[in-house]
PDB file of C-alpha atoms in Angstrom:
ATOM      1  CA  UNK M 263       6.844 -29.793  -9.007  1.00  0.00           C
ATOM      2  CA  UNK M 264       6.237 -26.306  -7.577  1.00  0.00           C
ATOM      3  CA  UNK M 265       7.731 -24.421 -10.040  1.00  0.00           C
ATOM      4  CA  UNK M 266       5.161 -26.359 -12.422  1.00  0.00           C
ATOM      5  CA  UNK M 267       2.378 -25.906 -10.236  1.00  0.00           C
ATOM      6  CA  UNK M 268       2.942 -21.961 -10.019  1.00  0.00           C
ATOM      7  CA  UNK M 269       3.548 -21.906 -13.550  1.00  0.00           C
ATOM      8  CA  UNK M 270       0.019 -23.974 -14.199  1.00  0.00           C
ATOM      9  CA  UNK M 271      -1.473 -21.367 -11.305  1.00  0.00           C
ATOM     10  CA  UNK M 272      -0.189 -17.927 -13.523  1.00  0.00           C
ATOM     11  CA  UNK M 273      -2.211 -19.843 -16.280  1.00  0.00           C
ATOM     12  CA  UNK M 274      -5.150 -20.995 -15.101  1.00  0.00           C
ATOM     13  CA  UNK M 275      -5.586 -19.816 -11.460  1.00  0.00           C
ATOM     14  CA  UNK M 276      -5.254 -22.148  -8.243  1.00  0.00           C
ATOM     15  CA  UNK M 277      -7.700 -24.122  -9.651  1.00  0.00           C
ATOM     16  CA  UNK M 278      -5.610 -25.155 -12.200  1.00  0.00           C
ATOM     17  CA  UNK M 279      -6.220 -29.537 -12.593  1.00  0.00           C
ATOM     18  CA  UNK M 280      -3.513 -31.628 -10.509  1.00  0.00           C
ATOM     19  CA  UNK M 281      -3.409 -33.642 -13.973  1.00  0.00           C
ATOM     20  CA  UNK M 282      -1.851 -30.136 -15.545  1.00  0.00           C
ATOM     21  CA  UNK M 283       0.571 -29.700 -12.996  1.00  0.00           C
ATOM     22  CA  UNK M 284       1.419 -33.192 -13.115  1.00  0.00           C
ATOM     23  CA  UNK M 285       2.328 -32.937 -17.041  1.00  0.00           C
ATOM     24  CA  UNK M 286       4.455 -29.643 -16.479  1.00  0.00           C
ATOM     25  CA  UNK M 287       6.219 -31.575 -13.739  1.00  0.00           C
ATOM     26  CA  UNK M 288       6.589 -34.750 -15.617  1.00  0.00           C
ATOM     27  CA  UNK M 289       5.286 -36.647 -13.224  1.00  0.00           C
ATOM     28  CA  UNK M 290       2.494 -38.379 -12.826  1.00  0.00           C
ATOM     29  CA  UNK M 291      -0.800 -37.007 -10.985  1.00  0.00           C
ATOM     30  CA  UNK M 292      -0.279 -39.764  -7.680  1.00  0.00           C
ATOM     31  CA  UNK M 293       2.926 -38.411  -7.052  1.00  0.00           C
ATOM     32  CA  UNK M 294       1.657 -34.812  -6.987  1.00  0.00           C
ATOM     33  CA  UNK M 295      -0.881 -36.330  -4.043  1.00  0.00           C
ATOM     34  CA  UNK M 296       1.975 -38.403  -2.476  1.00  0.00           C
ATOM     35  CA  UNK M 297       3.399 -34.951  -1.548  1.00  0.00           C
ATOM     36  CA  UNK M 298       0.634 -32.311  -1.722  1.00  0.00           C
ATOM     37  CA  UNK M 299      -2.565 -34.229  -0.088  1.00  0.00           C
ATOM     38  CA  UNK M 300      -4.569 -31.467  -0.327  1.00  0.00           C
ATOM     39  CA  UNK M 301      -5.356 -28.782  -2.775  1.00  0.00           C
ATOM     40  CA  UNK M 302      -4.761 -26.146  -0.049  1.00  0.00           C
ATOM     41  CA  UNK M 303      -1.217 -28.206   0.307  1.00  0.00           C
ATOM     42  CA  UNK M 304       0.178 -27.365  -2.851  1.00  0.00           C
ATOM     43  CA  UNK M 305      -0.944 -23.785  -3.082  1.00  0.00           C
ATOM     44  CA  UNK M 306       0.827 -23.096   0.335  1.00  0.00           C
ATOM     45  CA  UNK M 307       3.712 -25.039  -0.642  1.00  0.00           C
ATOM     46  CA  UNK M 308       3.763 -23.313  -4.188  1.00  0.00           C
ATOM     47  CA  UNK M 309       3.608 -19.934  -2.000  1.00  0.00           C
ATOM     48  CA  UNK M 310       6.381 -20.448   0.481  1.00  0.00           C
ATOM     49  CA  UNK M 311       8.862 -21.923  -2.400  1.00  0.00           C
ATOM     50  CA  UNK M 312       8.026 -18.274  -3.985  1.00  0.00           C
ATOM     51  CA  UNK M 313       8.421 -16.408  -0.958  1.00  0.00           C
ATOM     52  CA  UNK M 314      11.857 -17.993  -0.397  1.00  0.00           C
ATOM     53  CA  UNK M 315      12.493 -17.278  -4.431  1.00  0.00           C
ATOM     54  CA  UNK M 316      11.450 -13.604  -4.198  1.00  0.00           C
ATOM     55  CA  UNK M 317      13.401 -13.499  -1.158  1.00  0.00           C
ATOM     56  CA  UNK M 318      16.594 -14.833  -2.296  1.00  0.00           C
ATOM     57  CA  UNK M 319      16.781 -13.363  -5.432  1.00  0.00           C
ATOM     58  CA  UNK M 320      17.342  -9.814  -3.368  1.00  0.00           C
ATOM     59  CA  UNK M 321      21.137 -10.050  -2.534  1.00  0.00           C
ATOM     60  CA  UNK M 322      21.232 -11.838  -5.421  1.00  0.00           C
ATOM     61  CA  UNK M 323      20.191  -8.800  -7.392  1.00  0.00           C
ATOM     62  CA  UNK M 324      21.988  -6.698  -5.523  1.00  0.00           C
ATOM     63  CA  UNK M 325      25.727  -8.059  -6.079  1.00  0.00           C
ATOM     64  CA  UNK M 326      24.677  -8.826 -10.325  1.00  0.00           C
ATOM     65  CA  UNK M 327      22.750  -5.764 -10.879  1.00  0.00           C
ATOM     66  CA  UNK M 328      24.690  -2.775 -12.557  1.00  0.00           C
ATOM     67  CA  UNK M 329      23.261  -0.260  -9.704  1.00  0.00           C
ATOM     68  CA  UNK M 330      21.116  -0.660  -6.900  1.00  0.00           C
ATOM     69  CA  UNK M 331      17.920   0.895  -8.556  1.00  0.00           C
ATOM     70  CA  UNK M 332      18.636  -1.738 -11.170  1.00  0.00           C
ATOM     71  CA  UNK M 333      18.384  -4.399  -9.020  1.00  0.00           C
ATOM     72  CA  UNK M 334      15.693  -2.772  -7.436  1.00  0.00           C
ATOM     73  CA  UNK M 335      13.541  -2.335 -10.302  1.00  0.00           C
ATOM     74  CA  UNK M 336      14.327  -6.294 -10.953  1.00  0.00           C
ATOM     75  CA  UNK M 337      13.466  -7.512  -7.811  1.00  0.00           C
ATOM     76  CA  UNK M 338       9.994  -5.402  -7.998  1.00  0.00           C
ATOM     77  CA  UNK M 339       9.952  -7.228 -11.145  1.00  0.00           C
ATOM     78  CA  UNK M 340       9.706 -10.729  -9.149  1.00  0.00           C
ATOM     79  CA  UNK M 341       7.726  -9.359  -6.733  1.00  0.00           C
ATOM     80  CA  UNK M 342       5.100  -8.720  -9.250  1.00  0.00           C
ATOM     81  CA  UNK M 343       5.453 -12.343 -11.485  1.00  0.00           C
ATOM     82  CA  UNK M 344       4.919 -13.817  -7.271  1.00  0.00           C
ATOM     83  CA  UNK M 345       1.897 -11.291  -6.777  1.00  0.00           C
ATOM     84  CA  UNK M 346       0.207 -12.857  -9.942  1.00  0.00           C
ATOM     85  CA  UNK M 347       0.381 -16.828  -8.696  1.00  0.00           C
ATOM     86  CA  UNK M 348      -0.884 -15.853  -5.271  1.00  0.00           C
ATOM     87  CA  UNK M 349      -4.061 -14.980  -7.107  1.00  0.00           C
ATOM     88  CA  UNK M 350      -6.816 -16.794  -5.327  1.00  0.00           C
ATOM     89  CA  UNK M 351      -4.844 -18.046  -2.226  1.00  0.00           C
ATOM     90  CA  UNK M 352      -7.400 -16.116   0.043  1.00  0.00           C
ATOM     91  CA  UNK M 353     -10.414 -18.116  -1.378  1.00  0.00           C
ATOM     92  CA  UNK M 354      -8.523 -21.752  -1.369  1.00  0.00           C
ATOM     93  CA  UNK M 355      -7.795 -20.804   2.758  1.00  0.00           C
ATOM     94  CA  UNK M 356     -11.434 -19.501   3.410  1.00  0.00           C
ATOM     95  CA  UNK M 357     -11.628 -22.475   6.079  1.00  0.00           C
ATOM     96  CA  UNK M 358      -7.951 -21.620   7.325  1.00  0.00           C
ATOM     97  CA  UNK M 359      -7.894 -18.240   8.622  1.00  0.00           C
ATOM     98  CA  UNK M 360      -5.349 -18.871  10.925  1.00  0.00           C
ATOM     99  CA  UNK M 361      -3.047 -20.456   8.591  1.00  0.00           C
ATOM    100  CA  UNK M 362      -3.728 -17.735   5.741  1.00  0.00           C
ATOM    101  CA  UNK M 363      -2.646 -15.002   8.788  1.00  0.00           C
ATOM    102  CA  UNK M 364       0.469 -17.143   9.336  1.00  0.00           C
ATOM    103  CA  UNK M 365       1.196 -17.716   5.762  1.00  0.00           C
ATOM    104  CA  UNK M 366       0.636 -13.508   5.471  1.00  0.00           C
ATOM    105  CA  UNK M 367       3.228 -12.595   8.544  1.00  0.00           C
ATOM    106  CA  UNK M 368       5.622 -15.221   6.862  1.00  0.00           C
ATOM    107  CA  UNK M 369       5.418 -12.976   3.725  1.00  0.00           C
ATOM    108  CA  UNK M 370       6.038  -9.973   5.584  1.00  0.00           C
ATOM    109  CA  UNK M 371       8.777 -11.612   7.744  1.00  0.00           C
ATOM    110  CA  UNK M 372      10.646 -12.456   4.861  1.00  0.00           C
ATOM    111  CA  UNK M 373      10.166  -9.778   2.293  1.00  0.00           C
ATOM    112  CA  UNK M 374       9.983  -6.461   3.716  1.00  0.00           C
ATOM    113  CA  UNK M 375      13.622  -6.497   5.515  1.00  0.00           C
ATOM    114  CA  UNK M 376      14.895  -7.744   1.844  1.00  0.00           C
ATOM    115  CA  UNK M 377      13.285  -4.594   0.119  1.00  0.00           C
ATOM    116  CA  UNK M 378      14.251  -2.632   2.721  1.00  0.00           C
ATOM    117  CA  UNK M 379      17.946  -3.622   2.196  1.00  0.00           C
ATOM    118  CA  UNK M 380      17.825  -2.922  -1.619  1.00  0.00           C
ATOM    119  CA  UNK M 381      16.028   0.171  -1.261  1.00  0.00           C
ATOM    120  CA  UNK M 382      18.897   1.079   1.806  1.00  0.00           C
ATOM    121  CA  UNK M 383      21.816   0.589  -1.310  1.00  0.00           C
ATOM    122  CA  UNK M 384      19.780   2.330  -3.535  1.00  0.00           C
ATOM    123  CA  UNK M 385      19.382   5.486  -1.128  1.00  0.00           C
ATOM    124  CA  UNK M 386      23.571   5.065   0.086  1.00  0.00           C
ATOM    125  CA  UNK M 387      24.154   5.377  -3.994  1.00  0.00           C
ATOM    126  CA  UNK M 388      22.049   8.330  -3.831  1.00  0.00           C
ATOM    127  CA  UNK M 389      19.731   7.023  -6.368  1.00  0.00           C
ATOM    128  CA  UNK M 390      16.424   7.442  -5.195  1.00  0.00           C
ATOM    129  CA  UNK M 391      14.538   9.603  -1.840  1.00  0.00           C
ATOM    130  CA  UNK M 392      15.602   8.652   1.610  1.00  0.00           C
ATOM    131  CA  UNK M 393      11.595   8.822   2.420  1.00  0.00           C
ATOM    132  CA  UNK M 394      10.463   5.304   1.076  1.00  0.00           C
ATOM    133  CA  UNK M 395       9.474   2.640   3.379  1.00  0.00           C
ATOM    134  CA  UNK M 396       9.655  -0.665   2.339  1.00  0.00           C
ATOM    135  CA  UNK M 397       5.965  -1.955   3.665  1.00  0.00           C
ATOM    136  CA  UNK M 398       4.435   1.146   2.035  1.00  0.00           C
ATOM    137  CA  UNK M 399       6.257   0.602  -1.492  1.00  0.00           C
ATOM    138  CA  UNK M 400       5.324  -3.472  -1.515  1.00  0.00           C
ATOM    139  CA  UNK M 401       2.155  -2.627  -0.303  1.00  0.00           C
ATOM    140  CA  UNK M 402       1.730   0.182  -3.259  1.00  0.00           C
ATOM    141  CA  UNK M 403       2.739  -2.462  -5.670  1.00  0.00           C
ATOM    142  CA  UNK M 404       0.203  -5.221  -4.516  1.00  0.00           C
ATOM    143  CA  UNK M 405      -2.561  -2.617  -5.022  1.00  0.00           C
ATOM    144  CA  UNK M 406      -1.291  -1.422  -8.231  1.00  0.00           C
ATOM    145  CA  UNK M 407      -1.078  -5.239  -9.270  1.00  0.00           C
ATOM    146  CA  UNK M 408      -5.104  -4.966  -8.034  1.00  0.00           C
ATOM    147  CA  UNK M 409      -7.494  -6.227 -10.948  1.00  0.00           C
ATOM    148  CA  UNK M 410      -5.276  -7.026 -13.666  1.00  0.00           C
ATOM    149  CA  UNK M 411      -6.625 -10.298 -13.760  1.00  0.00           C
ATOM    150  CA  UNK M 412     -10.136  -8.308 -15.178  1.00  0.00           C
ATOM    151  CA  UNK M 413      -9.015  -5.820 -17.601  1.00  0.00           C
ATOM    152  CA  UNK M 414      -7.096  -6.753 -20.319  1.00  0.00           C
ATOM    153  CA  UNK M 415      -5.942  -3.095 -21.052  1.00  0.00           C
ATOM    154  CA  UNK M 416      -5.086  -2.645 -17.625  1.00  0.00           C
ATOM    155  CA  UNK M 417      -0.838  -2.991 -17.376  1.00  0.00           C
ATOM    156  CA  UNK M 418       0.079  -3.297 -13.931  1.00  0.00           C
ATOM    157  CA  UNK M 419       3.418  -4.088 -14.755  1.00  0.00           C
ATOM    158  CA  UNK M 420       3.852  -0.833 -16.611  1.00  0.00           C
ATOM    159  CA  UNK M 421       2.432   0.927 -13.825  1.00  0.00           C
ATOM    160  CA  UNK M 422       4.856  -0.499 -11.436  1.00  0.00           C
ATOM    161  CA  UNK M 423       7.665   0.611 -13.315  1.00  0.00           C
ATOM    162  CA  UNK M 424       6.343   4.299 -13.395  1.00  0.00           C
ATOM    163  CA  UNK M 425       6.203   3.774  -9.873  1.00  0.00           C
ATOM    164  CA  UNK M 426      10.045   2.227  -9.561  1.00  0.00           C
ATOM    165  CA  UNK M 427      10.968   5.055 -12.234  1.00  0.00           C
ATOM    166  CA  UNK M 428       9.301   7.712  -9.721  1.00  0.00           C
ATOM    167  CA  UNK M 429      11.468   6.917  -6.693  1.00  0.00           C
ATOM    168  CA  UNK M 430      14.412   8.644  -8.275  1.00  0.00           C
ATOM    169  CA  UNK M 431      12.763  12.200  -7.116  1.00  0.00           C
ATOM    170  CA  UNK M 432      14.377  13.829  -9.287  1.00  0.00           C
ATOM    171  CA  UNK M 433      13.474  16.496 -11.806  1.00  0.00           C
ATOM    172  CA  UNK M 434      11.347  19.725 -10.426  1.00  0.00           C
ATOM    173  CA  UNK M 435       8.898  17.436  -8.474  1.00  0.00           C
ATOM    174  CA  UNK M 436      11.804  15.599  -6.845  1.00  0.00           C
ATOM    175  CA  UNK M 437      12.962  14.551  -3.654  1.00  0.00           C
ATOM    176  CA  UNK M 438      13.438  18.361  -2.168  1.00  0.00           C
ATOM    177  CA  UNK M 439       9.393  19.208  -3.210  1.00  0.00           C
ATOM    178  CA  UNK M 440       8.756  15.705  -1.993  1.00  0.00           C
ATOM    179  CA  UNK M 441      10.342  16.676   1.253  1.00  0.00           C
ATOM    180  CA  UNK M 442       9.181  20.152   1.781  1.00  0.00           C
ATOM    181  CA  UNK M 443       5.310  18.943   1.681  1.00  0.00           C
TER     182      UNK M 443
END
């Protein structure tokens, strides 16, 4: 049920109808209640199964992926397909601001160790800079994912990959001019 409700959520926002979900899930729309009361239910629900997702899929990555920039690159990847369902989670917890703050350190909690441990095998392969701190990098990929929702032309998924692509420092703007500033 919550992979159909974040599926129905990256098509038609958190407002997406519980009868929607219910079809993706196969089930029918009481027993998406019988679990998820609430609107605000399923969206955190549908948030913390992500979180655990993104999460997991790190070490994951790590032990499948040809290098560690690989699996880097394809965890960013996740990062950004979990970005786009959380898409309108602050206005469906308006009323909750504690719970959105929890919901936000849970996110942090559990994400920002795992990209610090996949960018931590990409620097010990000497793949990208040693300079890159794992808050700063998810935090430069939430803004870069930033009203793509409004612009059709706008490709934050290309943009993140520059981004990925630009950790490697290497080249005559790499990480020794990087360093030196």
């Amino acid at each position: 049920m919550l992979d159909a409700a974040a599926a129905a959520f990256v098509a038609s926002g958190v407002e997406a109808p519980v009868r929607d979900i219910a079809a993706r899930a196969g089930v029918g729309t009481a027993t998406i209640y019988r679990h998820f009361p609430t609107r605000a239910d399923l969206i955190i629900a549908v948030y913390r199964h992500q979180v655990e997702a993104c999460a997991e899929a790190g070490p994951a990555l790590l032990a499948s992926a040809a290098t560690p920039h690989a699996a880097l690159g394809s965890w960013i990847d996740r990062f950004v397909d979990f970005l786009v369902t959380k898409h309108g989670l602050a206005a469906a917890m308006q009323t909750d601001a504690a719970g959105f703050e929890a919901l936000h350190t849970y996110f942090l909690d559990r994400l920002v160790p795992v990209c610090g441990r996949l960018l931590d095998a990409a620097v010990g392969a000497g793949e990208i800079r040693a300079d890159i701190d794992a808050y700063a990098l998810m935090r430069g990929v939430g803004n870069l994912c930033i009203g793509a929702e409004n612009d059709p032309r706008y490709d934050a998924r290309h943009l993140v990959r520059l981004l990925v692509a630009g950790l490697r420092g290497t080249g005559p703007e790499g990480a020794m001019a990087h360093n030196s500033e």
